[in-house]
Amino acid sequence: MPNTKHRYPQYGLRIPKETMNKLKYIAEYNGRSANKEIEQLILKHIREWESKHGTISLDS
């Protein structure tokens, strides 16, 4: 693995194989990679959470 800094942080995700295969199916249907599909799902979840609870303010 190269010692280069990535533009975005990485996170290892462990999920059941069947779940991953279904995610890949949906991602392909939407014209995305599995990674981008996960990113879109996370962004949707954040929007919904902030809509209910208010904007998350981070000091970073």
PDB file of C-alpha atoms in Angstrom:
ATOM      1  CA  MET A   1       0.000   0.000   0.000  1.00  0.00           C
ATOM      2  CA  PRO A   2       1.543   3.344  -1.023  1.00  0.00           C
ATOM      3  CA  ASN A   3       2.343   5.932   1.644  1.00  0.00           C
ATOM      4  CA  THR A   4       0.338   8.721   0.018  1.00  0.00           C
ATOM      5  CA  LYS A   5      -2.309  10.825   1.670  1.00  0.00           C
ATOM      6  CA  HIS A   6      -5.761  10.382   0.228  1.00  0.00           C
ATOM      7  CA  ARG A   7      -8.029  13.284  -0.515  1.00  0.00           C
ATOM      8  CA  TYR A   8     -10.754  11.695   1.586  1.00  0.00           C
ATOM      9  CA  PRO A   9     -10.463   9.592   4.748  1.00  0.00           C
ATOM     10  CA  GLN A  10     -11.019   5.876   4.299  1.00  0.00           C
ATOM     11  CA  TYR A  11     -13.178   3.600   6.413  1.00  0.00           C
ATOM     12  CA  GLY A  12     -13.190  -0.179   6.265  1.00  0.00           C
ATOM     13  CA  LEU A  13     -16.720  -1.549   6.217  1.00  0.00           C
ATOM     14  CA  ARG A  14     -17.640  -5.129   7.021  1.00  0.00           C
ATOM     15  CA  ILE A  15     -21.074  -6.218   5.877  1.00  0.00           C
ATOM     16  CA  PRO A  16     -22.602  -9.561   4.914  1.00  0.00           C
ATOM     17  CA  LYS A  17     -21.817 -10.723   1.378  1.00  0.00           C
ATOM     18  CA  GLU A  18     -25.495 -10.812   0.383  1.00  0.00           C
ATOM     19  CA  THR A  19     -25.950  -7.217   1.548  1.00  0.00           C
ATOM     20  CA  MET A  20     -22.887  -6.113  -0.431  1.00  0.00           C
ATOM     21  CA  ASN A  21     -24.097  -7.902  -3.549  1.00  0.00           C
ATOM     22  CA  LYS A  22     -27.487  -6.186  -3.260  1.00  0.00           C
ATOM     23  CA  LEU A  23     -25.784  -2.826  -2.748  1.00  0.00           C
ATOM     24  CA  LYS A  24     -23.659  -3.404  -5.865  1.00  0.00           C
ATOM     25  CA  TYR A  25     -26.798  -4.287  -7.830  1.00  0.00           C
ATOM     26  CA  ILE A  26     -28.490  -1.046  -6.764  1.00  0.00           C
ATOM     27  CA  ALA A  27     -25.313   0.970  -7.402  1.00  0.00           C
ATOM     28  CA  GLU A  28     -25.013  -0.410 -10.920  1.00  0.00           C
ATOM     29  CA  TYR A  29     -28.682   0.358 -11.567  1.00  0.00           C
ATOM     30  CA  ASN A  30     -28.002   3.957 -10.471  1.00  0.00           C
ATOM     31  CA  GLY A  31     -24.832   4.190 -12.569  1.00  0.00           C
ATOM     32  CA  ARG A  32     -22.566   4.429  -9.529  1.00  0.00           C
ATOM     33  CA  SER A  33     -19.793   2.471  -7.894  1.00  0.00           C
ATOM     34  CA  ALA A  34     -20.612   0.747  -4.615  1.00  0.00           C
ATOM     35  CA  ASN A  35     -18.477   3.360  -2.845  1.00  0.00           C
ATOM     36  CA  LYS A  36     -20.453   6.257  -4.358  1.00  0.00           C
ATOM     37  CA  GLU A  37     -23.735   4.514  -3.570  1.00  0.00           C
ATOM     38  CA  ILE A  38     -22.684   4.233   0.086  1.00  0.00           C
ATOM     39  CA  GLU A  39     -21.621   7.896   0.056  1.00  0.00           C
ATOM     40  CA  GLN A  40     -25.040   8.937  -1.306  1.00  0.00           C
ATOM     41  CA  LEU A  41     -26.822   6.872   1.346  1.00  0.00           C
ATOM     42  CA  ILE A  42     -24.729   8.492   4.094  1.00  0.00           C
ATOM     43  CA  LEU A  43     -25.414  11.995   2.758  1.00  0.00           C
ATOM     44  CA  LYS A  44     -29.147  11.238   2.609  1.00  0.00           C
ATOM     45  CA  HIS A  45     -29.071  10.004   6.204  1.00  0.00           C
ATOM     46  CA  ILE A  46     -27.230  13.149   7.347  1.00  0.00           C
ATOM     47  CA  ARG A  47     -29.743  15.417   5.555  1.00  0.00           C
ATOM     48  CA  GLU A  48     -32.660  13.581   7.155  1.00  0.00           C
ATOM     49  CA  TRP A  49     -31.052  13.689  10.607  1.00  0.00           C
ATOM     50  CA  GLU A  50     -30.260  17.401  10.337  1.00  0.00           C
ATOM     51  CA  SER A  51     -33.768  18.104   9.073  1.00  0.00           C
ATOM     52  CA  LYS A  52     -35.150  16.555  12.255  1.00  0.00           C
ATOM     53  CA  HIS A  53     -32.489  17.603  14.795  1.00  0.00           C
ATOM     54  CA  GLY A  54     -30.797  20.671  13.315  1.00  0.00           C
ATOM     55  CA  THR A  55     -27.524  21.286  11.555  1.00  0.00           C
ATOM     56  CA  ILE A  56     -24.501  19.448  12.891  1.00  0.00           C
ATOM     57  CA  SER A  57     -21.794  21.996  13.625  1.00  0.00           C
ATOM     58  CA  LEU A  58     -18.237  20.673  13.706  1.00  0.00           C
ATOM     59  CA  ASP A  59     -15.249  22.616  14.988  1.00  0.00           C
ATOM     60  CA  SER A  60     -12.645  21.330  12.542  1.00  0.00           C
TER      61      SER A  60
END
